[in-house]
Coordinates of C-alpha atoms in Angstrom, one line a residue:
M1 CA -1.3 -1.4 -25.0
Y2 CA 2.4 -1.8 -25.8
I3 CA 3.7 -5.4 -26.2
P4 CA 7.1 -5.9 -27.7
L5 CA 6.8 -8.1 -30.9
S6 CA 10.4 -9.1 -31.1
C7 CA 9.8 -11.6 -28.3
D8 CA 8.1 -13.9 -30.8
E9 CA 11.5 -15.0 -32.2
T10 CA 12.2 -17.1 -29.1
Y11 CA 9.1 -19.2 -29.7
F12 CA 10.4 -20.3 -33.2
S13 CA 13.5 -21.8 -31.6
V14 CA 11.3 -24.2 -29.6
T15 CA 10.2 -26.0 -32.7
M16 CA 13.8 -26.6 -33.8
A17 CA 14.1 -29.2 -31.0
S18 CA 11.5 -31.4 -32.7
F19 CA 13.9 -32.7 -35.4
S20 CA 17.5 -33.9 -35.3
P21 CA 19.8 -32.3 -37.8
S22 CA 22.3 -34.3 -39.9
C23 CA 26.1 -33.9 -39.9
D24 CA 27.0 -31.2 -42.4
I25 CA 30.5 -32.7 -43.1
C26 CA 29.0 -36.2 -43.9
Q27 CA 26.3 -34.6 -46.2
N28 CA 29.1 -33.1 -48.3
L29 CA 30.4 -36.7 -48.7
H30 CA 26.8 -37.8 -49.7
M31 CA 26.3 -39.6 -46.4
T32 CA 23.6 -39.0 -43.7
K33 CA 24.5 -39.3 -40.1
P34 CA 22.8 -37.7 -37.1
A35 CA 24.7 -34.7 -35.6
I36 CA 25.6 -34.7 -31.9
A37 CA 27.4 -31.4 -31.7
W38 CA 27.5 -27.9 -33.2
C39 CA 30.7 -26.0 -33.9
F40 CA 30.2 -22.2 -33.7
E41 CA 33.5 -21.5 -35.5
C42 CA 32.7 -23.8 -38.5
D43 CA 29.0 -23.0 -38.3
E44 CA 28.3 -26.7 -38.9
A45 CA 26.6 -29.7 -37.3
I46 CA 29.0 -32.6 -36.5
C47 CA 28.4 -36.3 -36.0
D48 CA 30.1 -38.5 -33.5
D49 CA 32.9 -39.6 -35.8
C50 CA 33.6 -36.2 -37.2
E51 CA 33.6 -34.7 -33.7
K52 CA 36.6 -36.9 -32.8
K53 CA 38.6 -35.7 -35.8
H54 CA 37.3 -32.1 -35.2
G55 CA 38.8 -32.2 -31.7
I56 CA 42.3 -33.3 -32.7
Q57 CA 42.9 -31.6 -36.0
K58 CA 45.2 -28.6 -35.7
A59 CA 42.8 -26.2 -37.5
T60 CA 39.8 -27.0 -35.4
R61 CA 41.1 -28.4 -32.0
H62 CA 40.5 -25.0 -30.3
H63 CA 37.0 -24.4 -31.8
N64 CA 34.1 -23.8 -29.4
A65 CA 31.6 -26.6 -29.8
T66 CA 28.5 -27.6 -27.9
S67 CA 26.1 -30.5 -27.9
I68 CA 23.3 -30.4 -30.5
D69 CA 20.7 -30.5 -27.7
D70 CA 22.1 -27.4 -26.1
Y71 CA 22.4 -25.7 -29.4
Q72 CA 18.7 -26.3 -30.2
K73 CA 17.8 -24.6 -26.9
L74 CA 19.4 -21.3 -28.1
P75 CA 16.9 -18.6 -29.2
S76 CA 16.7 -18.1 -32.9
S77 CA 18.3 -14.6 -32.5
I78 CA 21.5 -16.4 -31.4
S79 CA 21.4 -19.5 -33.6
N80 CA 20.8 -17.4 -36.7
I81 CA 24.1 -15.5 -36.1
R82 CA 26.6 -16.6 -38.7
Q83 CA 30.4 -16.4 -38.6
E84 CA 30.7 -15.5 -42.3
C85 CA 29.9 -12.2 -43.9
E86 CA 26.8 -12.4 -46.1
D87 CA 28.2 -10.0 -48.6
H88 CA 31.7 -11.6 -49.1
N89 CA 31.4 -15.1 -47.6
K90 CA 34.5 -14.4 -45.5
K91 CA 34.9 -14.9 -41.8
M92 CA 34.1 -11.8 -39.7
N93 CA 37.2 -11.2 -37.6
F94 CA 36.7 -7.5 -36.8
Y95 CA 34.2 -5.3 -35.0
C96 CA 33.4 -1.7 -35.9
S97 CA 32.4 0.3 -32.9
T98 CA 31.4 3.3 -35.1
H99 CA 28.8 1.3 -37.1
I100 CA 28.2 -1.2 -34.2
E101 CA 28.6 -4.3 -36.5
P102 CA 31.0 -7.1 -37.2
C103 CA 32.9 -7.1 -40.5
C104 CA 35.3 -9.2 -42.6
V105 CA 38.5 -8.1 -44.3
S106 CA 36.6 -7.1 -47.5
C107 CA 34.1 -5.1 -45.5
I108 CA 36.9 -3.0 -44.1
S109 CA 38.1 -1.9 -47.6
A110 CA 34.5 -1.5 -48.8
K111 CA 32.7 0.2 -46.0
H112 CA 35.1 0.9 -43.1
K113 CA 38.0 2.7 -44.7
N114 CA 37.6 5.8 -42.5
C115 CA 36.6 3.9 -39.3
R116 CA 39.2 4.2 -36.6
E117 CA 37.5 2.0 -34.0
L118 CA 38.1 -1.4 -35.6
T119 CA 38.8 -4.1 -33.0
D120 CA 39.7 -7.8 -33.2
L121 CA 36.3 -9.5 -32.8
S122 CA 37.7 -12.4 -30.8
E123 CA 39.4 -10.0 -28.3
I124 CA 36.4 -7.8 -27.8
A125 CA 34.0 -10.8 -27.4
K126 CA 36.4 -12.5 -25.0
G127 CA 34.9 -12.8 -21.5
V128 CA 31.7 -11.1 -22.6
K129 CA 29.6 -13.4 -20.4
Y130 CA 31.4 -11.9 -17.4
S131 CA 31.4 -8.4 -18.6
T132 CA 29.6 -5.6 -16.7
E133 CA 27.2 -5.2 -19.6
F134 CA 26.1 -8.8 -19.7
V135 CA 25.8 -9.0 -15.9
D136 CA 23.8 -5.7 -15.9
L137 CA 21.6 -7.2 -18.6
K138 CA 20.9 -10.3 -16.5
E139 CA 20.2 -8.0 -13.5
R140 CA 17.8 -5.9 -15.6
V141 CA 15.9 -9.0 -16.8
K142 CA 15.7 -10.2 -13.2
D143 CA 14.6 -6.8 -12.2
V144 CA 11.8 -6.4 -14.8
S145 CA 10.7 -10.0 -14.2
L146 CA 10.4 -9.3 -10.5
I147 CA 8.5 -6.1 -11.1
L148 CA 6.1 -7.8 -13.5
E149 CA 5.5 -10.6 -11.0
E150 CA 4.9 -8.1 -8.2
L151 CA 2.6 -6.0 -10.4
T152 CA 0.7 -9.1 -11.5
Q153 CA 0.4 -10.3 -7.9
S154 CA -0.7 -6.8 -6.8
K155 CA -3.5 -6.9 -9.4
I156 CA -4.5 -10.4 -8.3
D157 CA -4.6 -9.2 -4.7
Q158 CA -6.6 -6.1 -5.8
K159 CA -9.1 -8.5 -7.4
L160 CA -9.5 -10.4 -4.2
N161 CA -9.8 -7.1 -2.3
L162 CA -12.6 -5.9 -4.7
H163 CA -14.7 -8.8 -3.4
N164 CA -13.9 -8.0 0.2
M165 CA -14.7 -4.3 -0.5
K166 CA -18.0 -5.3 -2.1
Q167 CA -18.9 -7.4 0.9
T168 CA -18.0 -4.6 3.2
I169 CA -20.3 -2.2 1.3
D170 CA -23.1 -4.8 1.3
Y171 CA -22.7 -5.2 5.1
E172 CA -22.8 -1.4 5.5
V173 CA -25.9 -1.1 3.3
E174 CA -27.6 -3.8 5.5
R175 CA -26.5 -2.0 8.6
I176 CA -27.9 1.3 7.5
R177 CA -31.1 -0.4 6.4
K178 CA -31.5 -2.0 9.9
V179 CA -30.7 1.4 11.5
I180 CA -33.4 3.1 9.3
N181 CA -35.9 0.3 10.1
C182 CA -35.1 0.4 13.8
H183 CA -35.5 4.2 13.8
L184 CA -38.8 4.0 11.9
D185 CA -40.1 1.4 14.3
K186 CA -39.3 3.7 17.2
L187 CA -41.0 6.6 15.5
Q188 CA -44.1 4.4 14.8
N189 CA -44.3 3.2 18.4
K190 CA -44.0 6.8 19.6
F191 CA -46.6 7.9 17.2
S192 CA -49.0 5.1 18.2
E193 CA -48.6 6.1 21.8
L194 CA -49.4 9.7 20.9
L195 CA -52.4 8.6 18.9
V196 CA -53.8 6.6 21.9
D197 CA -53.3 9.6 24.2
K198 CA -55.1 12.0 21.7
E199 CA -58.0 9.6 21.3
L200 CA -58.4 9.2 25.1
Q201 CA -58.2 13.0 25.6
Q202 CA -61.0 13.6 23.1
R203 CA -63.1 10.8 24.5
N204 CA -62.8 12.3 27.9
I205 CA -63.9 15.7 26.6
I206 CA -66.9 14.2 24.8
D207 CA -67.9 12.1 27.8
S208 CA -67.7 15.3 30.0
L209 CA -69.9 17.2 27.6
I210 CA -72.4 14.3 27.3
G211 CA -72.7 14.3 31.1
E212 CA -73.4 18.0 31.2
L213 CA -76.0 17.7 28.4
S214 CA -77.7 14.9 30.2
V215 CA -78.1 17.0 33.3
M216 CA -79.5 19.9 31.3
K217 CA -81.8 17.5 29.5
S218 CA -83.2 16.2 32.8
Y219 CA -83.8 19.8 33.9
A220 CA -85.7 20.5 30.8
A221 CA -87.8 17.3 31.1
K222 CA -88.7 18.2 34.7
I223 CA -89.9 21.6 33.7
S224 CA -91.9 20.1 30.8
D225 CA -93.6 17.6 33.2
E226 CA -94.4 20.4 35.7
L227 CA -96.0 22.5 33.0
Q228 CA -98.1 19.7 31.7
I229 CA -99.4 18.8 35.2
T230 CA -100.0 22.5 36.1
E231 CA -101.9 23.0 32.9
Q232 CA -104.3 20.2 33.8
H233 CA -104.8 20.6 37.6
A234 CA -103.5 24.0 38.9
S235 CA -105.5 27.2 39.3
E236 CA -104.7 30.1 37.1
F237 CA -103.5 32.0 40.2
Q238 CA -101.0 29.3 41.0
T239 CA -99.9 29.1 37.4
F240 CA -99.4 32.8 37.2
L241 CA -97.2 32.9 40.3
N242 CA -94.9 30.0 39.1
I243 CA -94.3 31.2 35.5
K244 CA -91.4 33.4 36.6
K245 CA -89.6 30.5 38.2
W246 CA -89.9 28.3 35.2
S247 CA -88.8 31.1 32.9
K248 CA -85.7 31.6 35.0
E249 CA -84.9 27.9 34.8
I250 CA -85.4 27.7 31.0
E251 CA -83.3 30.8 30.6
D252 CA -80.4 29.1 32.4
I253 CA -80.6 26.1 30.1
E254 CA -80.7 28.5 27.0
N255 CA -77.7 30.4 28.3
Y256 CA -75.8 27.1 28.8
L257 CA -76.7 26.1 25.2
K258 CA -75.4 29.5 23.9
Y259 CA -72.2 29.0 26.0
I260 CA -71.4 25.5 24.6
Q261 CA -72.2 26.7 21.1
K262 CA -69.5 29.3 21.4
S263 CA -67.0 26.8 22.7
K264 CA -65.1 24.2 20.6
D265 CA -66.5 21.4 22.6
L266 CA -69.7 21.1 20.6
G267 CA -67.8 20.9 17.2
S268 CA -67.4 17.6 15.3
V269 CA -64.2 15.9 16.3
K270 CA -61.9 14.5 13.5
M271 CA -58.5 12.9 14.0
Y272 CA -56.0 12.9 11.1
M273 CA -52.2 12.5 10.6
E274 CA -49.7 15.2 9.4
L275 CA -46.9 13.1 7.9
C276 CA -43.3 14.2 8.4
P277 CA -42.4 16.1 5.1
I278 CA -39.3 13.9 4.6
L279 CA -41.3 10.7 4.9
E280 CA -44.1 12.1 2.8
T281 CA -41.7 12.7 -0.1
I282 CA -39.2 9.8 0.5
E283 CA -40.3 7.9 -2.6
T284 CA -39.7 10.8 -4.9
T285 CA -36.8 12.6 -3.2
V286 CA -34.7 9.5 -2.1
T287 CA -34.2 7.8 -5.4
E288 CA -31.0 5.8 -4.6
F289 CA -29.4 4.2 -1.6
G290 CA -26.0 5.8 -2.4
K291 CA -23.4 6.0 -5.0
V292 CA -20.7 3.4 -5.7
S293 CA -17.4 5.3 -6.4
V294 CA -14.1 3.9 -7.5
K295 CA -10.9 5.8 -6.4
I296 CA -7.7 4.8 -8.2
Q297 CA -4.8 5.5 -6.0
K298 CA -1.6 6.6 -7.6
T299 CA 0.6 3.6 -8.3
T300 CA 4.0 3.3 -6.9
E301 CA 6.7 4.6 -9.3
I302 CA 8.4 1.8 -11.1
V303 CA 12.2 2.3 -10.8
L304 CA 14.0 0.1 -13.2
Q305 CA 17.5 -1.3 -12.7
K306 CA 18.7 0.8 -15.6
E307 CA 17.3 3.9 -14.0
K308 CA 18.7 2.9 -10.5
Q309 CA 22.2 2.8 -12.0
G310 CA 21.8 6.0 -14.1
Q311 CA 22.6 3.8 -17.2
T312 CA 26.2 3.6 -16.0
L313 CA 27.6 0.6 -14.2
I314 CA 29.2 1.6 -11.0
P315 CA 31.3 -1.0 -9.2
A316 CA 30.4 -1.6 -5.5
P317 CA 32.9 0.4 -3.4
R318 CA 35.0 -1.4 -0.8
I319 CA 33.8 -0.5 2.7
T320 CA 37.4 0.6 3.5
N321 CA 37.0 3.2 0.8
I322 CA 33.7 4.6 2.2
N323 CA 34.2 7.9 4.1
L324 CA 31.7 10.4 5.3
T325 CA 31.7 14.2 5.2
K326 CA 29.3 16.2 7.4
I327 CA 26.9 18.4 5.4
C328 CA 24.5 19.9 7.9
S329 CA 22.6 19.4 11.2
L330 CA 18.8 19.9 11.9
R331 CA 17.7 20.5 15.4
V332 CA 14.3 19.2 16.5
S333 CA 12.5 20.9 19.4
M334 CA 11.6 18.3 22.0
G335 CA 10.6 18.0 25.7
K336 CA 12.6 16.4 28.4
H337 CA 11.4 12.8 28.1
E338 CA 10.9 12.8 24.3
V339 CA 13.0 10.8 21.8
I340 CA 13.3 10.6 18.1
S341 CA 12.4 7.0 17.3
G342 CA 12.5 6.9 13.5
C343 CA 13.9 8.8 10.5
D344 CA 13.3 8.9 6.7
M345 CA 13.2 11.3 3.7
L346 CA 10.6 12.3 1.2
E347 CA 11.3 12.5 -2.6
D348 CA 11.7 16.3 -2.2
E349 CA 14.5 15.7 0.3
S350 CA 12.4 16.8 3.3
V351 CA 13.4 15.0 6.5
L352 CA 10.9 13.0 8.4
V353 CA 11.2 12.0 12.1
S354 CA 8.8 10.3 14.5
V355 CA 8.9 11.7 18.0
D356 CA 7.9 9.3 20.9
S357 CA 6.3 11.3 23.6
N358 CA 3.9 10.7 26.5
T359 CA 2.1 14.1 25.9
F360 CA 2.5 14.9 22.2
P361 CA 3.5 11.9 19.9
R362 CA 4.0 13.4 16.5
I363 CA 5.6 13.4 13.0
V364 CA 8.0 16.3 12.3
V365 CA 8.6 17.2 8.6
M366 CA 11.6 19.5 8.0
S367 CA 13.0 20.9 4.8
P368 CA 16.9 20.7 4.7
N369 CA 17.3 24.4 5.1
V370 CA 14.9 24.4 8.1
S371 CA 12.8 27.2 6.5
N372 CA 9.7 25.1 7.0
M373 CA 8.7 22.7 9.8
K374 CA 5.4 20.9 10.1
L375 CA 4.1 18.9 13.1
I376 CA 1.5 16.2 12.6
P377 CA 0.0 14.7 15.9
L378 CA -0.3 10.9 16.3
T379 CA -2.8 8.9 18.4
G380 CA -0.2 6.5 19.8
Y381 CA 3.5 6.1 20.6
P382 CA 5.5 5.9 17.3
C383 CA 8.4 3.5 16.9
D384 CA 9.5 4.1 13.3
I385 CA 8.5 5.9 10.1
T386 CA 8.9 5.3 6.4
A387 CA 8.1 7.3 3.3
I388 CA 5.7 5.8 0.8
E389 CA 5.2 8.6 -1.7
N390 CA 6.1 12.3 -1.6
N391 CA 3.0 13.1 0.5
T392 CA 2.3 9.8 2.3
V393 CA 4.1 8.0 5.2
A394 CA 3.6 4.9 7.3
V395 CA 4.2 4.9 11.1
T396 CA 4.3 2.0 13.5
L397 CA 2.4 2.6 16.8
Y398 CA 3.9 -0.1 18.9
L399 CA 1.5 -0.1 21.9
K400 CA -1.6 0.1 19.8
K401 CA -0.3 -2.7 17.6
E402 CA -1.2 -0.6 14.6
I403 CA 0.4 0.9 11.4
V404 CA -1.1 4.2 10.3
I405 CA -0.9 5.6 6.8
V406 CA -0.7 9.4 7.1
D407 CA -1.2 12.1 4.4
I408 CA 1.5 14.7 5.0
D409 CA -0.3 17.5 3.2
S410 CA -3.6 17.2 5.0
S411 CA -2.2 15.8 8.3
S412 CA -5.0 13.2 8.1
T413 CA -4.9 9.4 8.6
L414 CA -5.7 7.6 5.4
N415 CA -5.7 4.1 6.7
S416 CA -5.1 2.1 9.9
I417 CA -3.7 -1.4 9.6
P418 CA -3.9 -3.6 12.8
V419 CA -1.1 -6.1 13.4
N420 CA -1.2 -9.1 15.8
D421 CA 1.7 -7.9 18.0
H422 CA 3.7 -4.9 19.1
C423 CA 5.3 -3.4 15.9
Y424 CA 8.7 -1.8 15.8
G425 CA 10.8 -1.0 12.7
I426 CA 9.1 -0.4 9.3
T427 CA 10.5 0.2 5.7
Y428 CA 8.8 0.6 2.3
T429 CA 10.3 -1.1 -0.7
T430 CA 8.9 -2.1 -4.2
G431 CA 5.3 -1.4 -3.3
K432 CA 5.4 -3.3 0.0
L433 CA 5.6 -2.5 3.7
V434 CA 8.1 -4.6 5.7
V435 CA 7.5 -4.4 9.5
S436 CA 9.2 -6.0 12.5
L437 CA 6.9 -7.6 15.1
Q438 CA 7.7 -8.5 18.7
N439 CA 6.7 -12.2 18.3
Q440 CA 9.9 -12.8 16.2
I441 CA 8.1 -12.2 12.9
I442 CA 8.9 -9.8 10.1
Q443 CA 6.0 -9.6 7.6
T444 CA 5.6 -7.9 4.3
M445 CA 2.2 -6.5 3.4
D446 CA 0.5 -4.3 0.8
L447 CA -0.9 -0.8 1.7
F448 CA -4.3 -2.3 2.4
G449 CA -2.9 -4.5 5.2
N450 CA -3.0 -7.8 3.3
V451 CA -0.1 -9.9 4.6
L452 CA 2.1 -11.2 1.6
I453 CA 5.0 -13.0 3.4
K454 CA 5.6 -13.9 7.0
I455 CA 9.3 -14.4 7.9
S456 CA 10.3 -16.1 11.2
T457 CA 13.3 -14.5 12.7
T458 CA 16.0 -16.0 15.0
S459 CA 15.4 -13.2 17.5
T460 CA 13.1 -10.3 18.0
A461 CA 13.9 -7.7 15.3
T462 CA 13.7 -4.1 16.4
Y463 CA 14.5 -2.4 13.1
C464 CA 14.9 -3.9 9.6
T465 CA 15.9 -3.0 6.0
M466 CA 15.7 -4.8 2.7
F467 CA 18.0 -5.1 -0.3
E468 CA 16.8 -7.1 -3.3
D469 CA 15.8 -10.5 -1.9
Q470 CA 17.9 -10.1 1.3
L471 CA 16.5 -9.0 4.6
Y472 CA 18.6 -7.4 7.3
Y473 CA 17.5 -6.8 10.9
A474 CA 19.0 -5.7 14.2
A475 CA 18.3 -7.8 17.3
V476 CA 19.0 -5.3 20.0
Y477 CA 18.4 -7.7 22.9
D478 CA 21.0 -10.2 21.5
D479 CA 23.5 -7.6 20.2
V480 CA 23.4 -9.3 16.7
V481 CA 22.7 -8.1 13.2
Y482 CA 21.2 -10.8 11.0
S483 CA 20.9 -11.3 7.2
C484 CA 18.3 -13.8 5.9
N485 CA 16.4 -14.7 2.8
L486 CA 12.6 -14.4 2.4
N487 CA 12.2 -17.9 3.8
G488 CA 13.9 -16.8 7.0
D489 CA 17.1 -18.8 6.4
V490 CA 20.0 -17.0 8.1
L491 CA 22.7 -16.1 5.5
W492 CA 25.0 -14.5 8.0
E493 CA 25.1 -12.9 11.4
F494 CA 27.3 -10.2 12.8
N495 CA 28.0 -10.1 16.5
C496 CA 27.9 -6.6 18.0
K497 CA 28.6 -7.4 21.6
E498 CA 31.8 -5.4 21.7
L499 CA 30.0 -2.5 19.9
S500 CA 26.8 -3.0 22.1
K501 CA 23.1 -2.4 21.4
P502 CA 22.5 -2.3 17.6
H503 CA 19.5 -0.1 17.2
D504 CA 18.4 1.2 13.8
I505 CA 19.6 -0.2 10.4
T506 CA 19.7 1.0 6.8
N507 CA 21.5 0.1 3.6
D508 CA 23.0 1.8 0.5
A509 CA 22.5 0.9 -3.2
F510 CA 25.1 -1.9 -3.0
G511 CA 23.7 -3.7 0.0
N512 CA 26.2 -2.3 2.5
I513 CA 24.6 -2.0 6.0
F514 CA 24.7 1.0 8.3
V515 CA 23.9 0.3 12.0
T516 CA 23.6 2.7 14.9
C517 CA 25.1 1.3 18.2
E518 CA 23.4 3.3 20.8
K519 CA 25.3 2.2 23.9
S520 CA 28.8 2.5 22.4
N521 CA 28.1 5.8 20.6
K522 CA 29.0 4.5 17.2
V523 CA 27.7 4.1 13.7
I524 CA 29.2 1.0 12.0
L525 CA 29.3 -0.1 8.3
I526 CA 28.9 -3.9 7.6
G527 CA 29.7 -5.2 4.1
R528 CA 26.9 -6.9 2.1
R529 CA 28.3 -10.4 2.9
G530 CA 28.7 -9.7 6.6
N531 CA 32.4 -10.6 6.6
Q532 CA 33.7 -7.1 6.9
Y533 CA 32.9 -4.1 9.1
R534 CA 34.4 -0.8 10.2
V535 CA 33.4 2.0 12.5
L536 CA 32.2 5.0 10.4
L537 CA 31.3 7.5 13.2
G538 CA 32.2 7.6 16.9
D539 CA 32.7 9.8 19.9
Q540 CA 35.2 12.0 18.0
D541 CA 32.4 12.7 15.5
G542 CA 30.0 13.8 18.2
M543 CA 28.1 10.5 18.3
F544 CA 26.1 10.3 21.6
E545 CA 23.5 7.5 21.8
P546 CA 22.7 7.5 18.1
R547 CA 19.3 6.0 17.4
A548 CA 17.4 6.5 14.1
I549 CA 19.3 6.3 10.8
H550 CA 18.4 6.6 7.1
Y551 CA 20.4 6.4 3.9
N552 CA 19.1 8.3 0.8
R553 CA 20.2 6.2 -2.2
K554 CA 19.3 9.0 -4.6
T555 CA 21.6 11.6 -3.0
C556 CA 24.0 9.2 -1.3
E557 CA 23.4 11.0 2.0
L558 CA 23.4 9.3 5.4
W559 CA 21.1 10.9 8.1
C560 CA 21.7 9.9 11.7
V561 CA 19.8 11.1 14.8
I562 CA 21.8 12.0 17.9
Q563 CA 19.3 12.8 20.7
R564 CA 17.4 15.7 19.2
V565 CA 19.7 16.5 16.3
C566 CA 19.6 15.1 12.7
V567 CA 23.1 15.0 11.2
S568 CA 23.5 14.6 7.4
C569 CA 26.7 13.2 5.9
T570 CA 27.6 12.3 2.4
K571 CA 29.8 9.5 1.1

């Protein structure tokens, strides 16, 4: 892990405030008085009496002094800076741009004879706190602080989400367990019914056989009784004549016995169970309920303020100086009652549009040269679309009250995020989704659907965009464009009644706002502070009911949708 060690210097300066320094001038006079001020020019602490003289003496009246309390608040990297050269004990009045260091008169002859970029130090330092470099530094500090705060909050949210995910998995395990138990109960009941039927069937077969055997047994007993009586009381003549009859009857019984011996009915009946192979080996084959996998999604790319500006400070252009040049047009094939509702761009500069249709709502992905076009079907009517990563987009389905995260490569839905009202415009910024809802709410959420901020709006926002800590939204029903902070406090509002029906909205890297005015066939540009505007595109530029709009801050291209044509312009 990389942690900058130089930050420790600032902590040492905190301990300086625990003691009060003495006046340096009085100490030279062998007196001790508490200092109340610090002179940066003299590099000395000054007491109350000396400060009065210091402020009126000709040599020091223009010196820059501050209170000792404020001086002690300075980081050690600042307070340790001295006005005098350590090598020559002379005041450093010059700055060498070649060696990037201050120097005194003696330093010039010693080390800077051949240096041509020597400047008066007081002149080069004058107004440095208002310089673009200092302002940029403050912006970068603010930028990294915000990013660190967002990353920390994101990880805290992920921690909470882990518990929710664990509970979801527990519920799913319990549900599957109940499903399995319920299924086994059904199988057991079915098996028990089958077992009863089989037992009854075999009992009936045995009862039938016992009945037949009983009849044959009675026949044999009757013959036995007749033979016994005949042997005792009948004549030999009578006995001789009846032997054939008895022989026939006994033969019938013997034939019956041979018959039943050949049949299965005489066999010994045994019932047993053949267990289903899966159930029989479940203890050995099913050794785990499932696997717990962890998938790390690719993090959002961190774009630093320094990278945003290409390490070069570019002053914000006046809106009067912003002009557009048409680059190209992309035509989208659509049906009669279909409209393009949203527009955005991927990192590879492919153009994304969402098509609202009763029969085939879809995402259309087009390369700038139209050599490749991809259609991705949607399950509801789309209102707006925003790119998340180069292969992932978010789309608002306004009637379904749902946001879907779609993988462009596989055309599959990665996640569905329900919202509590009809959803309109959506934009993605610094790892968050910002979405407009019909109930006069704009909310920011993470990609898991966790709501981070809810912002109450003055009117229903159709489309919205965000720049730094400012939110801009178009209220189409009121013909007004609003700017507010993250608490919902209105910073300014721009009345579009003369321009009519502000629809979609986007912004450039300086906070200037582009708005499509559908009814008046115009695209207007509003300055960041809302006090200036101008019409950028109109009827003469082919504008007819412009709807969706997107500004690519990387390429400085403005994409505007006119019916079924995407027009690209550059500033």
